[in-house]
Short mmCIF file of C-alpha atoms in Angstrom, two decimals:
data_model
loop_
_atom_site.label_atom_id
_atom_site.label_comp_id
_atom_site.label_asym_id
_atom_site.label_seq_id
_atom_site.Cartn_x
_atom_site.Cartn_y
_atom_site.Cartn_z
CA UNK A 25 -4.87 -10.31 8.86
CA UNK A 26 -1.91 -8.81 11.28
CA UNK A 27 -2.17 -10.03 14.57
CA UNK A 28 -0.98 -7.91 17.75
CA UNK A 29 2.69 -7.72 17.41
CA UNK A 30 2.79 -6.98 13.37
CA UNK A 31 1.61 -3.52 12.06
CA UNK A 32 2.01 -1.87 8.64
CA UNK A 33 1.86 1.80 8.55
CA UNK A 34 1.91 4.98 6.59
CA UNK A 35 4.06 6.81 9.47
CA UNK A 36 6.57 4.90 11.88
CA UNK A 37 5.14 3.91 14.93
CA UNK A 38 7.38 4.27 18.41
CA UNK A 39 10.58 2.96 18.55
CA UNK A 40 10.60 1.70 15.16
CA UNK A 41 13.99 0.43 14.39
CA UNK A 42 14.02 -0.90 10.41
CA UNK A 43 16.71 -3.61 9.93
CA UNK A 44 16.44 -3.32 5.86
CA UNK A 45 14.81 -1.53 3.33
CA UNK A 46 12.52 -3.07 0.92
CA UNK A 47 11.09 -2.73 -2.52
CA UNK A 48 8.04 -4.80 -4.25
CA UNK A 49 6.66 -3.80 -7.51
CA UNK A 50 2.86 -4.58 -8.56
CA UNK A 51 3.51 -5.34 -12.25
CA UNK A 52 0.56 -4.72 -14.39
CA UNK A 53 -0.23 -6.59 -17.85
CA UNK A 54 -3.37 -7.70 -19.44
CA UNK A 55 -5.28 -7.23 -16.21
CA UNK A 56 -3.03 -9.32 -13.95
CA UNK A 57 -0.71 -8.65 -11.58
CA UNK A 58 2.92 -10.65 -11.51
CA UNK A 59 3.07 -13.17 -8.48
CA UNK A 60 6.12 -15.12 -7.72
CA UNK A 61 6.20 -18.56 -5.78
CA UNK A 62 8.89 -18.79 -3.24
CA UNK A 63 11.65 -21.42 -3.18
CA UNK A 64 10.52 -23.87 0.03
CA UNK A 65 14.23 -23.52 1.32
CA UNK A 66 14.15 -19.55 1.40
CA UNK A 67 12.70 -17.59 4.47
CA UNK A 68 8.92 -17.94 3.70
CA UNK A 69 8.97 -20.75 1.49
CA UNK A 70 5.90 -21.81 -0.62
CA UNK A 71 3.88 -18.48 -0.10
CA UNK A 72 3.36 -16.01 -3.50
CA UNK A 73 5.02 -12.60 -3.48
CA UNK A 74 5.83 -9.54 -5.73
CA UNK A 75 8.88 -9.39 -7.60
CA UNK A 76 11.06 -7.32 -4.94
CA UNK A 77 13.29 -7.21 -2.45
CA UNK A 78 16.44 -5.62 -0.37
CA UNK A 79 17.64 -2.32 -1.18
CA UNK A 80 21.70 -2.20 -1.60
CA UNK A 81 23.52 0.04 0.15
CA UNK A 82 23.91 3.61 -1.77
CA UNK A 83 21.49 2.22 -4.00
CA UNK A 84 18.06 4.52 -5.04
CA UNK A 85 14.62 3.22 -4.25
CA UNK A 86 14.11 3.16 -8.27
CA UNK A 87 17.67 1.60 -8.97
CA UNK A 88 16.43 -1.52 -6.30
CA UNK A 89 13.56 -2.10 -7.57
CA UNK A 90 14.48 -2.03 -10.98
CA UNK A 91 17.45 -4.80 -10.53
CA UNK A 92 14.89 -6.74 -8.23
CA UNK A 93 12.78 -6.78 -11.09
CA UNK A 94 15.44 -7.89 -13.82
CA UNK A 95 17.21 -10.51 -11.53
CA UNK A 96 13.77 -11.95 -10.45
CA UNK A 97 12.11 -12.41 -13.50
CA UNK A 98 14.18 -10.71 -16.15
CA UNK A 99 12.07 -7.93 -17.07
CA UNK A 100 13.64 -4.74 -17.53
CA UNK A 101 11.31 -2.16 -16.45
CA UNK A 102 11.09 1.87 -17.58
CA UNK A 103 10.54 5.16 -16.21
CA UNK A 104 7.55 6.00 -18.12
CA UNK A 105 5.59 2.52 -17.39
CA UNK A 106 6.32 2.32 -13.45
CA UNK A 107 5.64 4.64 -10.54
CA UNK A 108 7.09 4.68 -6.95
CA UNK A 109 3.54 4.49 -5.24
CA UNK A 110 3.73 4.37 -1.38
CA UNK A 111 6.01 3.45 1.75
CA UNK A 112 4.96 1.47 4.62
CA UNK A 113 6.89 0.56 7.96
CA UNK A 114 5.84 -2.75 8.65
CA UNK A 115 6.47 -4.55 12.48
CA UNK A 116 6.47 -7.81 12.65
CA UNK A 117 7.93 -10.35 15.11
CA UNK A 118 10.84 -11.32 13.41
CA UNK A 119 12.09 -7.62 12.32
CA UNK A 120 10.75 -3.99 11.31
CA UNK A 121 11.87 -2.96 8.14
CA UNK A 122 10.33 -0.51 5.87
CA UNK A 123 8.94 -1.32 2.41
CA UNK A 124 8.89 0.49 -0.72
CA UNK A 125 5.85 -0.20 -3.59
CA UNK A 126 5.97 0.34 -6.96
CA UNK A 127 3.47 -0.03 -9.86
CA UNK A 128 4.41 -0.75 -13.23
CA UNK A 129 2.40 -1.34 -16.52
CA UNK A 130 3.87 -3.91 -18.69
CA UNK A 131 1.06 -3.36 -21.28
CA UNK A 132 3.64 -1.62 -23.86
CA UNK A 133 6.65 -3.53 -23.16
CA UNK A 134 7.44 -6.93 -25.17
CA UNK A 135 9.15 -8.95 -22.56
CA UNK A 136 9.11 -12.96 -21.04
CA UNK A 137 9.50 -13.95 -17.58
CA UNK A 138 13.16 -15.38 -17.26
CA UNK A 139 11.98 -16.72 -13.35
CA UNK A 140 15.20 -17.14 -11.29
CA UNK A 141 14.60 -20.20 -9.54
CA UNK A 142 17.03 -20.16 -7.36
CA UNK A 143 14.46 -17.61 -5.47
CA UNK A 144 11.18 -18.47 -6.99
CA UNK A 145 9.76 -22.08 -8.12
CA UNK A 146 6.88 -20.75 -10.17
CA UNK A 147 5.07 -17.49 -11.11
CA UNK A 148 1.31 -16.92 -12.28
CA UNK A 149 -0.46 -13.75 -13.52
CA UNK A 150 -3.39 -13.06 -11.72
CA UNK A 151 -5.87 -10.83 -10.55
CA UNK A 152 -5.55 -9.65 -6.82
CA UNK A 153 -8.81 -11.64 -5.99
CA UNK A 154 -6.96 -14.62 -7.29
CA UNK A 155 -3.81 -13.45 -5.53
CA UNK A 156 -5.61 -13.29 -1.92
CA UNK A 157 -6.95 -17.17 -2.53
CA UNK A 158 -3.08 -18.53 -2.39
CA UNK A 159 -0.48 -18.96 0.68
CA UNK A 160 0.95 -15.34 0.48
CA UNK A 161 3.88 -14.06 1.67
CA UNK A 162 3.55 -12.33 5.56
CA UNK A 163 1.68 -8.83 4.85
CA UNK A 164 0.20 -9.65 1.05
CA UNK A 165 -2.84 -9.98 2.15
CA UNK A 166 -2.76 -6.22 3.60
CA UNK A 167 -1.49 -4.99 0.44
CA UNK A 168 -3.47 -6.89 -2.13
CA UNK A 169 -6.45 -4.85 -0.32
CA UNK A 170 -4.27 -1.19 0.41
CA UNK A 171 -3.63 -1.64 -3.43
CA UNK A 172 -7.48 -2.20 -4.65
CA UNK A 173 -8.57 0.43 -2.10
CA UNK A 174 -6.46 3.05 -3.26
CA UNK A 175 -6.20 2.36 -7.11
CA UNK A 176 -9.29 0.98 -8.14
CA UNK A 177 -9.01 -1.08 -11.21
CA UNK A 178 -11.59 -3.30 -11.36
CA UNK A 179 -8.77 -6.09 -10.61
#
């Protein structure tokens, strides 16, 4: 749960000042979502995350999270199998910064995970109930349970 001094929102609260933008994709196959394991060494180390992260400058919401996606884990993702799904400008003591979610099935695609581990140590597929048992990353709990509330899917 956010305490006090951390909020994530639909609409900016006062005075929000984002220091980055940020993508995370929910990537969908067999009825299990993609979690990555962080590298102890890199900020949050040892908690599970979504393949994402910063968006380049001059770079499209899409274009991000697509490279995120391919450098992370080596997946190449299409238009047709994942959705931009929400924004959310989150607060929390270290920064504000404003994060982008995407959703994308993997359930026609032939791929492996190529895991960059000079980011990420391990991933699993899992569903989000599994998810919200580990060490997530700051705010995963939150979305685990924005995503099942506003999609649904049995996960």
């Amino acid at each position: 749960t956010l305490t006090e001094e951390e909020s994530m929102e639909a609409s900016p609260p006062e005075n929000f000042l984002p220091a980055v933008e940020v993508v995370a994709c929910f990537c969908y196959w067999q009825e299990r979502f993609l979690f990555l394991l962080r590298q102890p060494n890199k900020l949050q180390g040892d908690t599970w995350c979504l393949p994402g992260g910063k968006v380049e400058q001059k770079e499209t919401l899409q274009k991000a999270m697509y490279r995120e996606v391919y450098e992370e884990v080596g997946i190449t993702l299409v238009n047709e199998h994942s959705f931009f799904w929400k924004s959310l400008f989150v607060r929390v003591p270290q920064m504000e910064y404003m994060l982008h979610l995407f959703h994308a099935d993997l359930n026609q695609k032939n791929f492996c995970i190529n895991l960059n581990l000079t980011e990420h140590s391990k991933y699993r597929w899992l569903s989000l109930s599994e998810a919200k048992k580990l060490p997530l990353i700051e705010t995963g709990q939150e979305l685990i349970e924005l995503f099942e509330k506003e999609f649904k899917k049995g996960c």
